[in-house]
């Protein structure tokens, strides 16, 4: 599985730690920045990761900023993306199992490194399925897609 990861300057250290951690778990990771100089605005990073998911260059994404809010808002502006803000293991699990989110966001000023690893593990090791619960969720996801399309 190919994972895109990016951050703003607030999430720089957590991004680098998570990138290394995810690689040790056997995933292919693409770093979208921000680099050490912090000169890229986070909406552009979120947009790049989201577009590469839509274009099948990535399987999933992880975006980090101070709260996770700005990255989630930015990524969700890309048509077809479902980005979920996560601050605990349960929200990471539900992001995938209930919402089939392609991206999670994490707030580096809210979530510590050890919890961030657990959030990422949970997100990456769960897969949306069309079991009984997934069928119910799929209907809701279809409604979200229709809303986005203006239907």
Short mmCIF file of N, CA and C in Angstrom, two decimals:
data_model
loop_
_atom_site.label_atom_id
_atom_site.label_comp_id
_atom_site.label_asym_id
_atom_site.label_seq_id
_atom_site.Cartn_x
_atom_site.Cartn_y
_atom_site.Cartn_z
N UNK A 1 0.85 -1.17 0.00
CA UNK A 1 0.00 0.00 0.00
C UNK A 1 0.89 1.23 0.00
N UNK A 2 0.54 2.20 -0.84
CA UNK A 2 1.31 3.44 -0.96
C UNK A 2 0.60 4.56 -0.22
N UNK A 3 1.31 5.17 0.73
CA UNK A 3 0.75 6.18 1.62
C UNK A 3 1.42 7.53 1.36
N UNK A 4 0.62 8.56 1.15
CA UNK A 4 1.14 9.92 1.06
C UNK A 4 1.06 10.57 2.43
N UNK A 5 2.09 11.29 2.80
CA UNK A 5 2.10 11.98 4.09
C UNK A 5 2.57 13.42 3.88
N UNK A 6 1.93 14.35 4.57
CA UNK A 6 2.32 15.75 4.46
C UNK A 6 1.91 16.51 5.70
N UNK A 7 2.53 17.67 5.87
CA UNK A 7 2.24 18.48 7.06
C UNK A 7 2.50 19.95 6.79
N UNK A 8 2.05 20.76 7.72
CA UNK A 8 2.51 22.14 7.77
C UNK A 8 3.69 22.18 8.73
N UNK A 9 4.21 23.35 9.00
CA UNK A 9 5.39 23.45 9.87
C UNK A 9 5.09 22.97 11.29
N UNK A 10 3.84 23.14 11.77
CA UNK A 10 3.49 22.65 13.10
C UNK A 10 3.57 21.13 13.19
N UNK A 11 3.31 20.46 12.09
CA UNK A 11 3.32 19.00 12.09
C UNK A 11 4.59 18.38 11.57
N UNK A 12 5.59 19.19 11.30
CA UNK A 12 6.83 18.72 10.65
C UNK A 12 7.49 17.57 11.42
N UNK A 13 7.70 17.74 12.72
CA UNK A 13 8.39 16.70 13.49
C UNK A 13 7.55 15.42 13.58
N UNK A 14 6.25 15.57 13.82
CA UNK A 14 5.38 14.39 13.90
C UNK A 14 5.32 13.68 12.55
N UNK A 15 5.26 14.45 11.47
CA UNK A 15 5.24 13.86 10.12
C UNK A 15 6.48 13.02 9.90
N UNK A 16 7.64 13.55 10.21
CA UNK A 16 8.88 12.80 9.99
C UNK A 16 8.93 11.54 10.84
N UNK A 17 8.49 11.63 12.08
CA UNK A 17 8.47 10.46 12.94
C UNK A 17 7.50 9.41 12.39
N UNK A 18 6.29 9.84 11.99
CA UNK A 18 5.32 8.91 11.45
C UNK A 18 5.77 8.31 10.13
N UNK A 19 6.40 9.10 9.30
CA UNK A 19 6.91 8.58 8.03
C UNK A 19 7.85 7.40 8.30
N UNK A 20 8.81 7.60 9.18
CA UNK A 20 9.76 6.53 9.51
C UNK A 20 9.04 5.33 10.10
N UNK A 21 8.10 5.59 10.99
CA UNK A 21 7.36 4.51 11.63
C UNK A 21 6.57 3.69 10.60
N UNK A 22 5.86 4.38 9.71
CA UNK A 22 5.04 3.71 8.71
C UNK A 22 5.91 2.86 7.79
N UNK A 23 7.06 3.38 7.43
CA UNK A 23 7.99 2.60 6.59
C UNK A 23 8.43 1.33 7.29
N UNK A 24 8.65 1.39 8.62
CA UNK A 24 9.05 0.18 9.35
C UNK A 24 7.93 -0.84 9.40
N UNK A 25 6.70 -0.40 9.15
CA UNK A 25 5.55 -1.31 9.12
C UNK A 25 5.35 -1.94 7.75
N UNK A 26 6.24 -1.61 6.81
CA UNK A 26 6.21 -2.24 5.50
C UNK A 26 5.44 -1.49 4.42
N UNK A 27 5.05 -0.27 4.69
CA UNK A 27 4.32 0.52 3.71
C UNK A 27 5.29 1.39 2.91
N UNK A 28 4.92 1.67 1.68
CA UNK A 28 5.65 2.60 0.83
C UNK A 28 5.10 3.99 1.14
N UNK A 29 5.98 4.94 1.52
CA UNK A 29 5.54 6.27 1.94
C UNK A 29 6.14 7.34 1.03
N UNK A 30 5.28 8.25 0.60
CA UNK A 30 5.71 9.39 -0.21
C UNK A 30 5.53 10.64 0.63
N UNK A 31 6.60 11.41 0.81
CA UNK A 31 6.59 12.62 1.63
C UNK A 31 6.30 13.83 0.75
N UNK A 32 5.21 14.52 1.05
CA UNK A 32 4.80 15.70 0.29
C UNK A 32 5.25 17.01 0.95
N UNK A 33 6.02 16.91 1.99
CA UNK A 33 6.46 18.10 2.69
C UNK A 33 5.52 18.39 3.85
N UNK A 34 5.72 19.37 4.51
CA UNK A 34 6.55 20.53 4.35
C UNK A 34 8.00 20.15 4.66
N UNK A 35 8.91 20.84 4.03
CA UNK A 35 10.32 20.63 4.31
C UNK A 35 10.71 21.48 5.52
N UNK A 36 11.94 21.35 5.94
CA UNK A 36 12.41 22.02 7.17
C UNK A 36 12.23 23.53 7.14
N UNK A 37 12.28 24.15 5.96
CA UNK A 37 12.14 25.60 5.90
C UNK A 37 10.69 26.05 6.07
N UNK A 38 9.74 25.14 5.93
CA UNK A 38 8.33 25.43 6.19
C UNK A 38 7.69 26.40 5.22
N UNK A 39 8.21 26.54 4.02
CA UNK A 39 7.73 27.59 3.11
C UNK A 39 6.52 27.21 2.26
N UNK A 40 5.97 26.02 2.42
CA UNK A 40 4.80 25.62 1.65
C UNK A 40 3.56 25.73 2.52
N UNK A 41 2.51 26.35 1.98
CA UNK A 41 1.25 26.44 2.71
C UNK A 41 0.55 25.09 2.71
N UNK A 42 -0.07 24.73 3.84
CA UNK A 42 -0.66 23.40 3.96
C UNK A 42 -1.80 23.12 2.99
N UNK A 43 -2.60 24.10 2.53
CA UNK A 43 -3.64 23.73 1.57
C UNK A 43 -3.09 23.10 0.30
N UNK A 44 -1.93 23.55 -0.14
CA UNK A 44 -1.31 22.99 -1.35
C UNK A 44 -0.84 21.55 -1.11
N UNK A 45 -0.34 21.29 0.07
CA UNK A 45 0.09 19.92 0.41
C UNK A 45 -1.12 19.01 0.46
N UNK A 46 -2.18 19.44 1.12
CA UNK A 46 -3.41 18.64 1.19
C UNK A 46 -3.96 18.38 -0.21
N UNK A 47 -3.94 19.40 -1.04
CA UNK A 47 -4.44 19.27 -2.41
C UNK A 47 -3.61 18.26 -3.20
N UNK A 48 -2.30 18.31 -3.05
CA UNK A 48 -1.43 17.38 -3.78
C UNK A 48 -1.68 15.94 -3.38
N UNK A 49 -1.76 15.68 -2.08
CA UNK A 49 -2.03 14.32 -1.60
C UNK A 49 -3.41 13.86 -2.09
N UNK A 50 -4.41 14.70 -1.94
CA UNK A 50 -5.77 14.35 -2.35
C UNK A 50 -5.84 14.06 -3.85
N UNK A 51 -5.23 14.90 -4.66
CA UNK A 51 -5.24 14.67 -6.11
C UNK A 51 -4.54 13.38 -6.48
N UNK A 52 -3.46 13.07 -5.81
CA UNK A 52 -2.75 11.83 -6.13
C UNK A 52 -3.55 10.60 -5.70
N UNK A 53 -4.38 10.73 -4.70
CA UNK A 53 -5.29 9.63 -4.35
C UNK A 53 -6.36 9.48 -5.44
N UNK A 54 -6.96 10.58 -5.84
CA UNK A 54 -7.99 10.54 -6.88
C UNK A 54 -7.41 9.97 -8.18
N UNK A 55 -6.16 10.28 -8.47
CA UNK A 55 -5.50 9.82 -9.70
C UNK A 55 -4.80 8.48 -9.55
N UNK A 56 -5.09 7.76 -8.45
CA UNK A 56 -4.58 6.41 -8.20
C UNK A 56 -3.06 6.31 -8.10
N UNK A 57 -2.42 7.39 -7.69
CA UNK A 57 -0.98 7.35 -7.43
C UNK A 57 -0.69 6.97 -5.98
N UNK A 58 -1.69 7.12 -5.12
CA UNK A 58 -1.60 6.76 -3.71
C UNK A 58 -2.83 5.96 -3.33
N UNK A 59 -2.67 5.14 -2.29
CA UNK A 59 -3.81 4.40 -1.77
C UNK A 59 -4.52 5.16 -0.65
N UNK A 60 -3.73 5.78 0.22
CA UNK A 60 -4.28 6.55 1.34
C UNK A 60 -3.35 7.70 1.67
N UNK A 61 -3.86 8.62 2.50
CA UNK A 61 -3.07 9.76 2.90
C UNK A 61 -3.18 10.06 4.38
N UNK A 62 -2.12 10.68 4.90
CA UNK A 62 -2.08 11.14 6.29
C UNK A 62 -1.57 12.57 6.26
N UNK A 63 -2.36 13.49 6.78
CA UNK A 63 -2.01 14.90 6.77
C UNK A 63 -1.99 15.42 8.20
N UNK A 64 -0.99 16.25 8.50
CA UNK A 64 -0.78 16.72 9.87
C UNK A 64 -0.62 18.23 9.87
N UNK A 65 -1.38 18.89 10.73
CA UNK A 65 -1.17 20.31 11.01
C UNK A 65 -1.37 20.50 12.50
N UNK A 66 -1.44 21.70 12.96
CA UNK A 66 -1.54 21.94 14.40
C UNK A 66 -2.74 21.27 15.04
N UNK A 67 -3.92 21.40 14.39
CA UNK A 67 -5.14 20.81 14.94
C UNK A 67 -5.69 19.66 14.11
N UNK A 68 -5.28 19.57 12.87
CA UNK A 68 -5.86 18.61 11.94
C UNK A 68 -7.04 19.18 11.18
N UNK A 69 -7.55 20.30 11.64
CA UNK A 69 -8.75 20.88 11.05
C UNK A 69 -8.48 21.46 9.66
N UNK A 70 -7.47 22.30 9.56
CA UNK A 70 -7.18 22.95 8.27
C UNK A 70 -6.85 21.95 7.18
N UNK A 71 -6.10 20.91 7.52
CA UNK A 71 -5.78 19.88 6.53
C UNK A 71 -7.04 19.14 6.09
N UNK A 72 -7.94 18.84 7.04
CA UNK A 72 -9.18 18.14 6.69
C UNK A 72 -10.04 19.01 5.78
N UNK A 73 -10.19 20.26 6.13
CA UNK A 73 -10.99 21.16 5.30
C UNK A 73 -10.39 21.25 3.90
N UNK A 74 -9.09 21.43 3.82
CA UNK A 74 -8.42 21.57 2.53
C UNK A 74 -8.56 20.31 1.67
N UNK A 75 -8.28 19.16 2.24
CA UNK A 75 -8.35 17.90 1.48
C UNK A 75 -9.78 17.64 1.01
N UNK A 76 -10.75 17.97 1.83
CA UNK A 76 -12.14 17.72 1.47
C UNK A 76 -12.65 18.63 0.36
N UNK A 77 -11.88 19.63 -0.02
CA UNK A 77 -12.26 20.48 -1.15
C UNK A 77 -12.00 19.80 -2.48
N UNK A 78 -11.20 18.73 -2.49
CA UNK A 78 -10.92 17.99 -3.72
C UNK A 78 -12.06 17.00 -3.94
N UNK A 79 -12.71 17.12 -5.08
CA UNK A 79 -13.87 16.29 -5.39
C UNK A 79 -13.51 14.81 -5.31
N UNK A 80 -14.32 14.08 -4.56
CA UNK A 80 -14.13 12.65 -4.42
C UNK A 80 -13.36 12.23 -3.18
N UNK A 81 -12.84 13.20 -2.45
CA UNK A 81 -12.05 12.87 -1.26
C UNK A 81 -12.93 12.91 -0.02
N UNK A 82 -12.67 11.94 0.85
CA UNK A 82 -13.25 11.93 2.18
C UNK A 82 -12.09 11.90 3.17
N UNK A 83 -11.85 13.04 3.78
CA UNK A 83 -10.78 13.18 4.77
C UNK A 83 -11.41 13.32 6.14
N UNK A 84 -10.90 12.57 7.09
CA UNK A 84 -11.46 12.56 8.44
C UNK A 84 -10.43 13.01 9.46
N UNK A 85 -10.82 13.96 10.27
CA UNK A 85 -9.97 14.41 11.37
C UNK A 85 -10.01 13.36 12.47
N UNK A 86 -8.84 12.92 12.93
CA UNK A 86 -8.77 11.88 13.94
C UNK A 86 -7.89 12.34 15.11
N UNK A 87 -8.40 12.10 16.32
CA UNK A 87 -7.62 12.43 17.52
C UNK A 87 -7.57 11.27 18.50
N UNK A 88 -8.12 10.13 18.07
CA UNK A 88 -8.10 8.95 18.92
C UNK A 88 -8.22 7.71 18.04
N UNK A 89 -8.02 6.56 18.64
CA UNK A 89 -8.04 5.30 17.90
C UNK A 89 -9.42 5.01 17.34
N UNK A 90 -10.46 5.28 18.12
CA UNK A 90 -11.81 4.98 17.65
C UNK A 90 -12.16 5.80 16.41
N UNK A 91 -11.83 7.09 16.39
CA UNK A 91 -12.16 7.90 15.21
C UNK A 91 -11.36 7.43 14.00
N UNK A 92 -10.15 6.94 14.19
CA UNK A 92 -9.36 6.40 13.08
C UNK A 92 -10.00 5.12 12.54
N UNK A 93 -10.47 4.29 13.44
CA UNK A 93 -11.15 3.06 13.03
C UNK A 93 -12.41 3.37 12.23
N UNK A 94 -13.22 4.28 12.76
CA UNK A 94 -14.48 4.61 12.09
C UNK A 94 -14.25 5.36 10.79
N UNK A 95 -13.17 6.15 10.72
CA UNK A 95 -12.84 6.84 9.47
C UNK A 95 -12.76 5.84 8.33
N UNK A 96 -12.18 4.70 8.60
CA UNK A 96 -12.02 3.68 7.57
C UNK A 96 -13.25 2.77 7.47
N UNK A 97 -13.70 2.21 8.59
CA UNK A 97 -14.75 1.20 8.54
C UNK A 97 -16.13 1.76 8.24
N UNK A 98 -16.42 2.98 8.67
CA UNK A 98 -17.74 3.57 8.43
C UNK A 98 -17.75 4.55 7.26
N UNK A 99 -16.63 5.19 7.00
CA UNK A 99 -16.63 6.27 6.01
C UNK A 99 -15.71 6.05 4.82
N UNK A 100 -14.95 4.96 4.85
CA UNK A 100 -14.01 4.65 3.77
C UNK A 100 -13.18 5.89 3.42
N UNK A 101 -12.68 6.57 4.45
CA UNK A 101 -11.89 7.79 4.25
C UNK A 101 -10.57 7.45 3.59
N UNK A 102 -10.23 8.20 2.57
CA UNK A 102 -8.95 8.01 1.90
C UNK A 102 -7.83 8.71 2.63
N UNK A 103 -8.18 9.69 3.47
CA UNK A 103 -7.19 10.50 4.19
C UNK A 103 -7.64 10.66 5.63
N UNK A 104 -6.67 10.58 6.54
CA UNK A 104 -6.93 11.02 7.91
C UNK A 104 -6.04 12.22 8.18
N UNK A 105 -6.50 13.06 9.10
CA UNK A 105 -5.70 14.19 9.54
C UNK A 105 -5.49 14.07 11.04
N UNK A 106 -4.35 14.57 11.48
CA UNK A 106 -3.96 14.51 12.89
C UNK A 106 -3.47 15.88 13.31
N UNK A 107 -3.83 16.30 14.50
CA UNK A 107 -3.37 17.57 15.06
C UNK A 107 -2.14 17.35 15.92
N UNK A 108 -1.01 17.86 15.47
CA UNK A 108 0.25 17.64 16.18
C UNK A 108 0.32 18.38 17.52
N UNK A 109 -0.51 19.41 17.69
CA UNK A 109 -0.54 20.13 18.95
C UNK A 109 -1.54 19.50 19.92
N UNK A 110 -2.22 18.44 19.46
CA UNK A 110 -3.25 17.79 20.26
C UNK A 110 -2.88 16.34 20.58
N UNK A 111 -2.28 15.67 19.59
CA UNK A 111 -1.97 14.24 19.69
C UNK A 111 -0.48 14.04 19.85
N UNK A 112 -0.08 13.28 20.84
CA UNK A 112 1.32 12.95 21.04
C UNK A 112 1.80 11.84 20.11
N UNK A 113 3.11 11.65 20.04
CA UNK A 113 3.69 10.67 19.11
C UNK A 113 3.20 9.24 19.29
N UNK A 114 3.08 8.77 20.50
CA UNK A 114 2.67 7.38 20.72
C UNK A 114 1.21 7.17 20.32
N UNK A 115 0.35 8.12 20.66
CA UNK A 115 -1.04 8.01 20.24
C UNK A 115 -1.13 8.13 18.72
N UNK A 116 -0.34 9.00 18.12
CA UNK A 116 -0.34 9.15 16.66
C UNK A 116 0.00 7.82 15.99
N UNK A 117 0.96 7.09 16.52
CA UNK A 117 1.30 5.77 15.96
C UNK A 117 0.11 4.83 16.03
N UNK A 118 -0.61 4.83 17.16
CA UNK A 118 -1.77 3.96 17.32
C UNK A 118 -2.89 4.35 16.35
N UNK A 119 -3.07 5.65 16.16
CA UNK A 119 -4.07 6.14 15.22
C UNK A 119 -3.74 5.65 13.82
N UNK A 120 -2.49 5.82 13.42
CA UNK A 120 -2.04 5.42 12.09
C UNK A 120 -2.16 3.90 11.92
N UNK A 121 -1.73 3.14 12.91
CA UNK A 121 -1.86 1.68 12.85
C UNK A 121 -3.31 1.27 12.62
N UNK A 122 -4.19 1.86 13.39
CA UNK A 122 -5.61 1.52 13.29
C UNK A 122 -6.16 1.85 11.91
N UNK A 123 -5.83 3.04 11.43
CA UNK A 123 -6.31 3.47 10.11
C UNK A 123 -5.78 2.57 9.00
N UNK A 124 -4.49 2.30 9.02
CA UNK A 124 -3.88 1.54 7.92
C UNK A 124 -4.19 0.05 7.98
N UNK A 125 -4.53 -0.46 9.14
CA UNK A 125 -4.77 -1.89 9.27
C UNK A 125 -6.25 -2.26 9.27
N UNK A 126 -7.10 -1.31 8.92
CA UNK A 126 -8.52 -1.59 8.74
C UNK A 126 -8.89 -1.31 7.29
N UNK A 127 -9.85 -2.07 6.80
CA UNK A 127 -10.29 -1.94 5.42
C UNK A 127 -11.81 -1.88 5.39
N UNK A 128 -12.32 -0.93 4.65
CA UNK A 128 -13.76 -0.81 4.46
C UNK A 128 -14.26 -2.04 3.71
N UNK A 129 -15.30 -2.67 4.20
CA UNK A 129 -15.89 -3.84 3.54
C UNK A 129 -17.40 -3.67 3.48
N UNK A 130 -18.01 -4.42 2.60
CA UNK A 130 -19.46 -4.38 2.47
C UNK A 130 -20.13 -5.49 3.27
N UNK A 131 -19.67 -5.66 4.52
CA UNK A 131 -20.36 -6.57 5.43
C UNK A 131 -21.67 -5.88 5.84
N UNK A 132 -22.39 -6.44 6.79
CA UNK A 132 -23.68 -5.85 7.18
C UNK A 132 -23.57 -4.39 7.56
N UNK A 133 -22.56 -4.05 8.36
CA UNK A 133 -22.39 -2.66 8.77
C UNK A 133 -21.91 -1.81 7.59
N UNK A 134 -21.02 -2.36 6.79
CA UNK A 134 -20.49 -1.64 5.64
C UNK A 134 -21.54 -1.31 4.60
N UNK A 135 -22.53 -2.20 4.44
CA UNK A 135 -23.61 -1.94 3.49
C UNK A 135 -24.38 -0.69 3.90
N UNK A 136 -24.65 -0.56 5.18
CA UNK A 136 -25.33 0.62 5.69
C UNK A 136 -24.48 1.86 5.47
N UNK A 137 -23.18 1.74 5.72
CA UNK A 137 -22.27 2.87 5.52
C UNK A 137 -22.13 3.22 4.05
N UNK A 138 -22.12 2.22 3.18
CA UNK A 138 -21.96 2.47 1.74
C UNK A 138 -23.10 3.35 1.23
N UNK A 139 -24.31 3.10 1.72
CA UNK A 139 -25.45 3.92 1.32
C UNK A 139 -25.23 5.38 1.71
N UNK A 140 -24.69 5.60 2.90
CA UNK A 140 -24.42 6.97 3.36
C UNK A 140 -23.29 7.60 2.56
N UNK A 141 -22.27 6.83 2.24
CA UNK A 141 -21.16 7.34 1.42
C UNK A 141 -21.69 7.75 0.04
N UNK A 142 -22.58 6.93 -0.53
CA UNK A 142 -23.19 7.28 -1.82
C UNK A 142 -23.95 8.60 -1.74
N UNK A 143 -24.63 8.83 -0.61
CA UNK A 143 -25.35 10.09 -0.43
C UNK A 143 -24.39 11.27 -0.35
N UNK A 144 -23.25 11.07 0.30
CA UNK A 144 -22.23 12.13 0.38
C UNK A 144 -21.70 12.44 -1.02
N UNK A 145 -21.42 11.41 -1.79
CA UNK A 145 -20.92 11.59 -3.16
C UNK A 145 -21.96 12.33 -4.00
N UNK A 146 -23.22 11.98 -3.84
CA UNK A 146 -24.30 12.66 -4.58
C UNK A 146 -24.38 14.14 -4.18
N UNK A 147 -24.23 14.43 -2.89
CA UNK A 147 -24.25 15.82 -2.44
C UNK A 147 -23.13 16.61 -3.11
N UNK A 148 -21.97 16.00 -3.16
CA UNK A 148 -20.81 16.65 -3.76
C UNK A 148 -21.03 16.93 -5.25
N UNK A 149 -21.77 16.05 -5.90
CA UNK A 149 -22.03 16.19 -7.34
C UNK A 149 -23.23 17.10 -7.62
N UNK A 150 -23.90 17.54 -6.55
CA UNK A 150 -25.04 18.42 -6.72
C UNK A 150 -26.32 17.68 -7.11
N UNK A 151 -26.33 16.38 -6.90
CA UNK A 151 -27.52 15.58 -7.27
C UNK A 151 -28.57 15.64 -6.19
#
